GROMACS .gro file of C-alpha atoms in nm:
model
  341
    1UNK     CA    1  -0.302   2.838   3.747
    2UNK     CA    2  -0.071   2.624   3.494
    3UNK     CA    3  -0.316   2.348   3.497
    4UNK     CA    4  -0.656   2.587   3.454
    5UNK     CA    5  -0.437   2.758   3.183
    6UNK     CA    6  -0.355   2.369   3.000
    7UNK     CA    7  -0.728   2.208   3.096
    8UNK     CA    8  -0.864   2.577   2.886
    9UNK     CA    9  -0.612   2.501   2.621
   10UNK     CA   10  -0.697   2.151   2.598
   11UNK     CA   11  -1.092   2.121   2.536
   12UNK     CA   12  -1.080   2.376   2.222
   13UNK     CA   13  -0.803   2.174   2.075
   14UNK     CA   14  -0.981   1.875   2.110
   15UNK     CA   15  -1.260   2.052   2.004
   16UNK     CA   16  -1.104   2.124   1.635
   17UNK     CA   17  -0.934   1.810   1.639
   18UNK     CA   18  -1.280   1.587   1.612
   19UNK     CA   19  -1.418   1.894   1.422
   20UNK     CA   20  -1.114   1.864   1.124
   21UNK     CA   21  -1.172   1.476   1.149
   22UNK     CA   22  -1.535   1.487   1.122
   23UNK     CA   23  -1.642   1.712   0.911
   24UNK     CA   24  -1.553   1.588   0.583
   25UNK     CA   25  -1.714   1.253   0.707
   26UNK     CA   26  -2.023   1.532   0.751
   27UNK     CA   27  -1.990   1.678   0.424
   28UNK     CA   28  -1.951   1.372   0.221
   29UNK     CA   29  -2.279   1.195   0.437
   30UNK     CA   30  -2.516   1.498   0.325
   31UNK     CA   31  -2.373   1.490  -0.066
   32UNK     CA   32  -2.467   1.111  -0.058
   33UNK     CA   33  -2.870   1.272  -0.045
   34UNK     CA   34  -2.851   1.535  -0.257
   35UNK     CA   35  -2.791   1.583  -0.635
   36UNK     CA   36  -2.654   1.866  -0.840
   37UNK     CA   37  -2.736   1.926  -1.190
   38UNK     CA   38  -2.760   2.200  -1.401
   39UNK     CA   39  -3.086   2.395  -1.476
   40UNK     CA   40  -3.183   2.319  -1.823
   41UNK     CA   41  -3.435   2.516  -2.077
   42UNK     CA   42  -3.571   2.451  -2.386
   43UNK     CA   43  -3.472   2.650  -2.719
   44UNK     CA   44  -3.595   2.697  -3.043
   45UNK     CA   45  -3.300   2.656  -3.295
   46UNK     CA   46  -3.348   2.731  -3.635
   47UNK     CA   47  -3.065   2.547  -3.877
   48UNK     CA   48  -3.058   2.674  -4.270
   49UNK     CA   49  -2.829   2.468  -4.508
   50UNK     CA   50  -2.790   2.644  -4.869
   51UNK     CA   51  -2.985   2.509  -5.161
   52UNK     CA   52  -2.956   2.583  -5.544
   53UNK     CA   53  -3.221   2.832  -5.542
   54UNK     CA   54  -3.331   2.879  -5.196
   55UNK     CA   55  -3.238   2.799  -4.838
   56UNK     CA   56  -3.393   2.510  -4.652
   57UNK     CA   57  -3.447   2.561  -4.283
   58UNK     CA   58  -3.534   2.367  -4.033
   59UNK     CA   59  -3.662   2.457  -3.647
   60UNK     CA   60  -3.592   2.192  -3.354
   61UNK     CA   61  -3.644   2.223  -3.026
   62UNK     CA   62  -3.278   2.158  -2.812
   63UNK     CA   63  -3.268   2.175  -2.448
   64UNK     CA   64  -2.947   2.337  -2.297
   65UNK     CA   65  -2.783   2.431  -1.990
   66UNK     CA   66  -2.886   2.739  -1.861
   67UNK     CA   67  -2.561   3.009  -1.835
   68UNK     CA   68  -2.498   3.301  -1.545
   69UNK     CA   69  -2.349   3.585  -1.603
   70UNK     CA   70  -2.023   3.467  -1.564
   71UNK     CA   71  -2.032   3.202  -1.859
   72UNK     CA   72  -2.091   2.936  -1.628
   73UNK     CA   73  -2.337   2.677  -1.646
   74UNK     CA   74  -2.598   2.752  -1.343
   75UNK     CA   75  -2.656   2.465  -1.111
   76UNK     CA   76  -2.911   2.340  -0.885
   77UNK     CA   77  -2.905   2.107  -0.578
   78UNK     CA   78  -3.221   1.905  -0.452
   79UNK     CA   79  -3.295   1.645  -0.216
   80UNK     CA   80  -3.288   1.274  -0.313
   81UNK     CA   81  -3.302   1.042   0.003
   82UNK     CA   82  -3.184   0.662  -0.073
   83UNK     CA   83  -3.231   0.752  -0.470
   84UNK     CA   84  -2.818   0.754  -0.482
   85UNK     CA   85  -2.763   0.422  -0.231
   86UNK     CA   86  -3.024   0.255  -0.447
   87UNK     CA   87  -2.840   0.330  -0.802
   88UNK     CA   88  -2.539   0.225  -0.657
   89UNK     CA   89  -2.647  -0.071  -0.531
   90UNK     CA   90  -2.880  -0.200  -0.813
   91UNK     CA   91  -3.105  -0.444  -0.562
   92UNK     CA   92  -3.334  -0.473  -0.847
   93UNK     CA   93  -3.086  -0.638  -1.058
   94UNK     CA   94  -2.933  -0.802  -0.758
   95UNK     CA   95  -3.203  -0.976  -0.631
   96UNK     CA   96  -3.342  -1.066  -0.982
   97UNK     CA   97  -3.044  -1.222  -1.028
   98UNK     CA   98  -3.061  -1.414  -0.679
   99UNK     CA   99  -3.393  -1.553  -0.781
  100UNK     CA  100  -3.209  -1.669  -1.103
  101UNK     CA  101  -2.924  -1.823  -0.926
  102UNK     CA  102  -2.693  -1.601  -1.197
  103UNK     CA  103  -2.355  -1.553  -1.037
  104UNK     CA  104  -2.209  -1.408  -1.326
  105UNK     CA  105  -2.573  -1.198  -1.344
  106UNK     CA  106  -2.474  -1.042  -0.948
  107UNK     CA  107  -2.126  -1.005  -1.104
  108UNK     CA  108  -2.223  -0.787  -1.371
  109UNK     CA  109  -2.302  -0.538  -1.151
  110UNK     CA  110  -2.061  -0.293  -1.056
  111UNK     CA  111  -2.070  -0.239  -0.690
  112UNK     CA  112  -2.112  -0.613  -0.630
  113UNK     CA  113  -1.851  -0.687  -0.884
  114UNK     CA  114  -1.608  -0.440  -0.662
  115UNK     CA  115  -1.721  -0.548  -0.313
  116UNK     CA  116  -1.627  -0.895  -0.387
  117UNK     CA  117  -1.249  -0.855  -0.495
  118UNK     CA  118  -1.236  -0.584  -0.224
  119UNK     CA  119  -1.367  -0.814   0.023
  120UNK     CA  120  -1.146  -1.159  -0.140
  121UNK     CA  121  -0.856  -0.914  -0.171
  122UNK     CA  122  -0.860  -0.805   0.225
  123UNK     CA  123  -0.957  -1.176   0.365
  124UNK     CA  124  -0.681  -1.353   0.195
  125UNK     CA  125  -0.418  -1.169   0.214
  126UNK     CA  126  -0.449  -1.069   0.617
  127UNK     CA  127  -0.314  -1.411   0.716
  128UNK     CA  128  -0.059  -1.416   0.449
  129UNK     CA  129   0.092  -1.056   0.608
  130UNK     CA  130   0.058  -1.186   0.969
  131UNK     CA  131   0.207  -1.527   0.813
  132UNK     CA  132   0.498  -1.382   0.614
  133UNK     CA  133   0.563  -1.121   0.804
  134UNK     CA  134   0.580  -1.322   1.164
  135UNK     CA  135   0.758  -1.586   0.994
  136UNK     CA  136   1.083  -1.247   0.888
  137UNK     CA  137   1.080  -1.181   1.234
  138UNK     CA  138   1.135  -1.495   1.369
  139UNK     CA  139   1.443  -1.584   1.099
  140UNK     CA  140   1.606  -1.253   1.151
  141UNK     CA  141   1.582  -1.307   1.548
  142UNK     CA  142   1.772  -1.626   1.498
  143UNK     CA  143   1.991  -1.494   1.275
  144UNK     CA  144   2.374  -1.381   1.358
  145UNK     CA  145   2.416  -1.048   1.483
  146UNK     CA  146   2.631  -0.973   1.210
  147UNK     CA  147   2.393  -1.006   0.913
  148UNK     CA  148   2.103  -0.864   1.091
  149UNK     CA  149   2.105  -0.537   0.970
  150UNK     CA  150   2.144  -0.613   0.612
  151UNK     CA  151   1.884  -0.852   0.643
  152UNK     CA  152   1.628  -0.575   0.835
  153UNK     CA  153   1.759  -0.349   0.530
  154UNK     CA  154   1.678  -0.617   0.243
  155UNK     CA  155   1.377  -0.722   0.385
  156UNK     CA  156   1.220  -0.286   0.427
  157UNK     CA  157   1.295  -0.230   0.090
  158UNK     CA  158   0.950  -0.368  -0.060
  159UNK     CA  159   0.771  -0.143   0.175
  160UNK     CA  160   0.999   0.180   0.116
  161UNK     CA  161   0.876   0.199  -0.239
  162UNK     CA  162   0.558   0.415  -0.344
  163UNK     CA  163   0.283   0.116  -0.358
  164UNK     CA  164   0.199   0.292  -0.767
  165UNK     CA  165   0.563   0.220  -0.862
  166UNK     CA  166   0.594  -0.127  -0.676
  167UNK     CA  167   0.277  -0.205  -0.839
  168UNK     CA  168   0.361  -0.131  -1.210
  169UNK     CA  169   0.697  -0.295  -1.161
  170UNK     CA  170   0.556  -0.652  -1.049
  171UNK     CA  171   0.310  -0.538  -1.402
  172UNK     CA  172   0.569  -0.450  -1.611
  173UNK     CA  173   0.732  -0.816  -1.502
  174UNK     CA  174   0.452  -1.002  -1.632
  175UNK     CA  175   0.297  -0.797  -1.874
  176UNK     CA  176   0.342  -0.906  -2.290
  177UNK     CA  177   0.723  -1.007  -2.336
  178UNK     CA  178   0.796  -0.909  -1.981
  179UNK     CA  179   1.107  -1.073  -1.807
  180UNK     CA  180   0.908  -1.356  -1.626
  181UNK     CA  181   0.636  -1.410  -1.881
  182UNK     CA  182   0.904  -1.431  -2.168
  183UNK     CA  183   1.094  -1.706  -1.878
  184UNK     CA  184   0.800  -1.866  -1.817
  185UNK     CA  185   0.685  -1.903  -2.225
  186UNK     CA  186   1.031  -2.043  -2.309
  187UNK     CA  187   0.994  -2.304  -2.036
  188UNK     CA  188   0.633  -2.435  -2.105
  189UNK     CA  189   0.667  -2.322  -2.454
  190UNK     CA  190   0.280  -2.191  -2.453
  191UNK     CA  191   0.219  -1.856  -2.524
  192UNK     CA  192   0.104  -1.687  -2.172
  193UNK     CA  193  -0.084  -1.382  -2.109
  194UNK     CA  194  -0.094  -1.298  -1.773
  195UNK     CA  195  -0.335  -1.038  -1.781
  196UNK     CA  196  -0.623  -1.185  -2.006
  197UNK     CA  197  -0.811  -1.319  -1.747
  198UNK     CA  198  -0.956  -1.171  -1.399
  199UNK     CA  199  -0.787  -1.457  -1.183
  200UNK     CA  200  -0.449  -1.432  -1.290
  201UNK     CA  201  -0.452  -1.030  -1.236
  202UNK     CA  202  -0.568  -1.076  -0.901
  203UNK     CA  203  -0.290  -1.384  -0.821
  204UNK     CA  204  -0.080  -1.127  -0.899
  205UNK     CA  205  -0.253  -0.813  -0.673
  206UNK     CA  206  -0.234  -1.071  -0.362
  207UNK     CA  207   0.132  -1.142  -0.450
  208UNK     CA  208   0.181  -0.788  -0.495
  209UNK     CA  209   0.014  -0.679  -0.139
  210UNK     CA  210   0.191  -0.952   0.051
  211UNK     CA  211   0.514  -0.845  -0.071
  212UNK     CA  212   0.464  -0.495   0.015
  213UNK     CA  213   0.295  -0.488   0.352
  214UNK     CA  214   0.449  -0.765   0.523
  215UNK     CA  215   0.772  -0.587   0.569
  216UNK     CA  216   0.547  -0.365   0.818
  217UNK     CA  217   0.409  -0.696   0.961
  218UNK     CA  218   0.788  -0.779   1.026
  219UNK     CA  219   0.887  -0.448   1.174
  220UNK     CA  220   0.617  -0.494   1.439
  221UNK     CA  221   0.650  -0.847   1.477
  222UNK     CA  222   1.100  -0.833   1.551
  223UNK     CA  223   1.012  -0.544   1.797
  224UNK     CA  224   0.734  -0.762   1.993
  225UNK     CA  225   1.003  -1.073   2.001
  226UNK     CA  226   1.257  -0.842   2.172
  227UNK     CA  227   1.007  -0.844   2.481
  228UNK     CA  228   0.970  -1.153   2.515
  229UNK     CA  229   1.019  -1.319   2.883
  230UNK     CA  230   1.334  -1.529   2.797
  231UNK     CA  231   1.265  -1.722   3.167
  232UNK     CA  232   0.963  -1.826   3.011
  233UNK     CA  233   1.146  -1.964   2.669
  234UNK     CA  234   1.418  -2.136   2.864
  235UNK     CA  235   1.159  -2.333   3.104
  236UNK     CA  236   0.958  -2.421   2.784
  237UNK     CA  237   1.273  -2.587   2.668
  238UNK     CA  238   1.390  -2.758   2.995
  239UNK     CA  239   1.008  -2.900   2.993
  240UNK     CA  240   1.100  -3.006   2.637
  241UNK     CA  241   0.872  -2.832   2.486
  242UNK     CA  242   0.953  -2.833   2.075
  243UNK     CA  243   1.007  -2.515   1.802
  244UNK     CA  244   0.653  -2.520   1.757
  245UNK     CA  245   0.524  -2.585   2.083
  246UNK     CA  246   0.716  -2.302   2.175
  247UNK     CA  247   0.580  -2.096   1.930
  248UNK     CA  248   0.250  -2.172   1.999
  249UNK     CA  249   0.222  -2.136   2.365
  250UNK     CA  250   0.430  -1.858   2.426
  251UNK     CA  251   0.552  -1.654   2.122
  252UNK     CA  252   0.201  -1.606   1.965
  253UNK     CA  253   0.016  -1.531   2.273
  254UNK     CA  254   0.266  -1.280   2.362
  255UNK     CA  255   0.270  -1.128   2.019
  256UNK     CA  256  -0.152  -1.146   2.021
  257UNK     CA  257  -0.204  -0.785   2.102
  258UNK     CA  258   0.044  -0.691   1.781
  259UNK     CA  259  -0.117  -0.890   1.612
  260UNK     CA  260  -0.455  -0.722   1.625
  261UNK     CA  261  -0.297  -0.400   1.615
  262UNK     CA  262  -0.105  -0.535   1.253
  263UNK     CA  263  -0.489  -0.681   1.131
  264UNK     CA  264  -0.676  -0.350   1.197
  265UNK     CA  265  -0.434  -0.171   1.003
  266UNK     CA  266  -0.437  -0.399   0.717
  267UNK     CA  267  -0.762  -0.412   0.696
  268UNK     CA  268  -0.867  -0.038   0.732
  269UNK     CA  269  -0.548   0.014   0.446
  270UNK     CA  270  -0.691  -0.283   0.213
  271UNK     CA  271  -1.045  -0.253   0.200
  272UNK     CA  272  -0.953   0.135   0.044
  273UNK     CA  273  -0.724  -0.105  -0.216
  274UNK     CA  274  -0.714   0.120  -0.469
  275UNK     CA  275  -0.324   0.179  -0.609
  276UNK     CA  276  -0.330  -0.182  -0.737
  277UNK     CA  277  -0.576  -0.140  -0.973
  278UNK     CA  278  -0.416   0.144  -1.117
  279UNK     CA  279  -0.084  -0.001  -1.139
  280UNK     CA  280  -0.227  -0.330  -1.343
  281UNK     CA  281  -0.451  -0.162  -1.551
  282UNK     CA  282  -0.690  -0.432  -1.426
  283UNK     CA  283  -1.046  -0.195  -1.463
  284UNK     CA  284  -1.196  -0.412  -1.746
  285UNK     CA  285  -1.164  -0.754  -1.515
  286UNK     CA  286  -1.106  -0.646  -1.149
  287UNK     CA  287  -1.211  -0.363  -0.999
  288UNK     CA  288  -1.235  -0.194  -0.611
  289UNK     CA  289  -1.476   0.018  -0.375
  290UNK     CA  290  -1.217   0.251  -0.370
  291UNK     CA  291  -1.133   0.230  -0.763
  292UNK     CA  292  -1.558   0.226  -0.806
  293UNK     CA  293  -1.593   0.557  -0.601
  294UNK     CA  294  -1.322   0.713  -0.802
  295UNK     CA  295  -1.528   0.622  -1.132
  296UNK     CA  296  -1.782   0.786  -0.990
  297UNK     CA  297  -1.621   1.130  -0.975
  298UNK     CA  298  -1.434   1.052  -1.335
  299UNK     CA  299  -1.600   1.360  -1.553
  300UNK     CA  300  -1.813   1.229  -1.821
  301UNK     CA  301  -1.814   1.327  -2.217
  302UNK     CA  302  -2.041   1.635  -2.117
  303UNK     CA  303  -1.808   1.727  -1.778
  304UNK     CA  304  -2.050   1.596  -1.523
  305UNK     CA  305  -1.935   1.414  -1.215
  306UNK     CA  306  -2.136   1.172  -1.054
  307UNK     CA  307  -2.082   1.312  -0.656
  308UNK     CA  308  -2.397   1.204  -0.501
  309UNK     CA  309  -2.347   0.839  -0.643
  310UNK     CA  310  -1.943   0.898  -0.520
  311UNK     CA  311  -2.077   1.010  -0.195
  312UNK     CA  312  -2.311   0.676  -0.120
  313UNK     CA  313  -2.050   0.432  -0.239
  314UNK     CA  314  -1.756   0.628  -0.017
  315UNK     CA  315  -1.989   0.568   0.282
  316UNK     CA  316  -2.099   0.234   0.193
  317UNK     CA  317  -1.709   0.154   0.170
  318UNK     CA  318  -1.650   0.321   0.537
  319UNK     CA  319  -1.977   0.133   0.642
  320UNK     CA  320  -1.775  -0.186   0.552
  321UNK     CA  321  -1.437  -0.085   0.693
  322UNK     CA  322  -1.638  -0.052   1.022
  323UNK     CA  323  -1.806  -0.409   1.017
  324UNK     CA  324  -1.447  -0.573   0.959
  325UNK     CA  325  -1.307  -0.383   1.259
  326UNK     CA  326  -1.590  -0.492   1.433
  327UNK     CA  327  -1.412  -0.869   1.578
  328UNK     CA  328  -1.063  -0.735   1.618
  329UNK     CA  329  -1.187  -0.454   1.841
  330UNK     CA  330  -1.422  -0.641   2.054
  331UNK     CA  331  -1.104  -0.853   2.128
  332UNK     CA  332  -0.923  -0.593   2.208
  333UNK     CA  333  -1.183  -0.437   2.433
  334UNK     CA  334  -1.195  -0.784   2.601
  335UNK     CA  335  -0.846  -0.757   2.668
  336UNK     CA  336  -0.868  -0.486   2.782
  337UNK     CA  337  -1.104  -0.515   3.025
  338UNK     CA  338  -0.967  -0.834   3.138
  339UNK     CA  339  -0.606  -0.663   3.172
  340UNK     CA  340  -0.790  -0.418   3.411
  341UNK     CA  341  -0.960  -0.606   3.674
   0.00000   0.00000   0.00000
């Protein structure tokens, strides 16, 4: 009776669960094909400016949103199909500038501006976490018992802090007479503006995301090297098998599985880089998918947001996370599969 009463309780719960997850997956798909714009007329305004003897008018013809009852502008929703994708994507421009061999042409685009930091941005710094954050675990493993825990504390800190805050504190190091720039001038004695250029801003975002994430790498990492089958280390090193040797053949391929686990996190949290380009100001040299969709839904002069164009570039950002998670989860289904037969 208990287990009728938990299997009945179970499938609705499920149920909702996928439902909450999926439906504003749904809702943002269908937006991506539709636009919404207010119903417009046309209206005859007349306009009379005072003269010395008479009036002069003049009658123009103004179009103008169209206002309910309420006061509110009245709105209207229609089907567009790809219309959206393709004004997000700009293959007209992007293949005309192909055929030109124009780099800075494809650059000049916005989406394919954004999808190559975004894509730079979550390449380069995946082995640099893994790297970093491996390379923590393995010097506070070795290290005295005694200093361990200040060491785990020291070493957290970087990833307790809100990424907006860590981010405009690395800025406000480097931005005009910052601390380091003002170091750095009085040693080269050059002036040095840090953020004047696209590739120094995004040194500093790589810098920035190491320094923040590979703390998690590290946490991960120390808790995978407490498993590890000491018989196994200790007949490496009566074979005389080196440090590295060592690490190699033992360490890494027990810590494999963590590190997929630690690579499709970072790069499901990275490709939706977003707080970085807020916290250097960096939207007139570098920008993101993330940053881009969030442009999109930025009211304009008139109050109109762009949420069909928002819509296609959120799903052509999830369509991207999915294609990078691609490799690491056919390993791990590999594994997997190996692991049961």
């Amino acid at each position: 009776m208990k287990f009728k009463t938990f299997a009945a309780f179970v499938g609705p719960s499920v149920f909702m669960m996928l439902l909450f997850i999926a439906a504003p997956l749904v809702s943002v798909f269908i937006q991506s094909f539709q636009v919404t714009q207010p119903v417009l007329e046309q209206v005859e305004v007349e306009t009379c400016t005072p003269g010395f003897l008479t009036q002069t008018c003049t009658t123009e013809i103004k179009t103008v949103p169209v206002l309910g009852e309420d006061g509110k502008t009245i709105t209207e929703t229609r089907w567009v199909g790809l219309e959206s994708y393709r004004n997000v994507l700009q293959m007209d421009k992007f293949w005309e500038a192909v055929g030109n061999g124009s780099w800075n042409d494809i650059m000049q685009i916005d989406f394919w501006r954004a999808l190559r930091f975004t894509l730079s941005f979550t390449l380069l710094t995946l082995p640099l976490v893994i790297g970093v954050g491996l390379a923590i675990a393995l010097a506070v493993n070795n290290a005295a018992r005694t200093i361990r825990g200040p060491v785990i504390f020291v070493s957290l800190l970087p990833f307790i802090i809100t990424p907006v805050i860590g981010s405009l504190s690395i800025y406000w190091l480097f931005v005009g007479d910052g601390i380091l720039t003002a170091m750095m001038e009085r040693w080269t004695g050059t002036n040095i503006s840090m953020f004047a250029q696209a590739w120094t801003i995004e040194l500093l975002m790589y810098f920035y995301r190491v320094w923040h994430v590979a703390p998690f790498a590290f946490v991960i990492f120390y808790a995978g090297l407490q498993t590890v089958n000491m018989d196994t280390l200790e007949s490496a090193v009566i074979d005389g098998a080196s440090r590295w040797e060592r690490l190699r053949h033992v360490i890494v391929p027990h810590l494999m599985p963590l590190i997929v686990f630690i690579a499709l996190i970072h790069l499901m949290d990275c490709y939706r880089v977003f707080e970085e380009i807020v916290g250097f100001r960096s939207q007139a040299h570098v920008i993101s998918l993330q940053w881009l969709t969030y442009d999109f839904m930025t009211p304009d002069d008139a109050g109109n947001r762009a949420i069909s164009r928002a819509s296609a570039s959120a799903m052509l950002t999830m369509i991207g996370i999915v294609f990078l998670l691609v490799l690491p989860l056919r390993r791990t289904w590999r594994d997997h599969k190996g692991s049961a037969h």
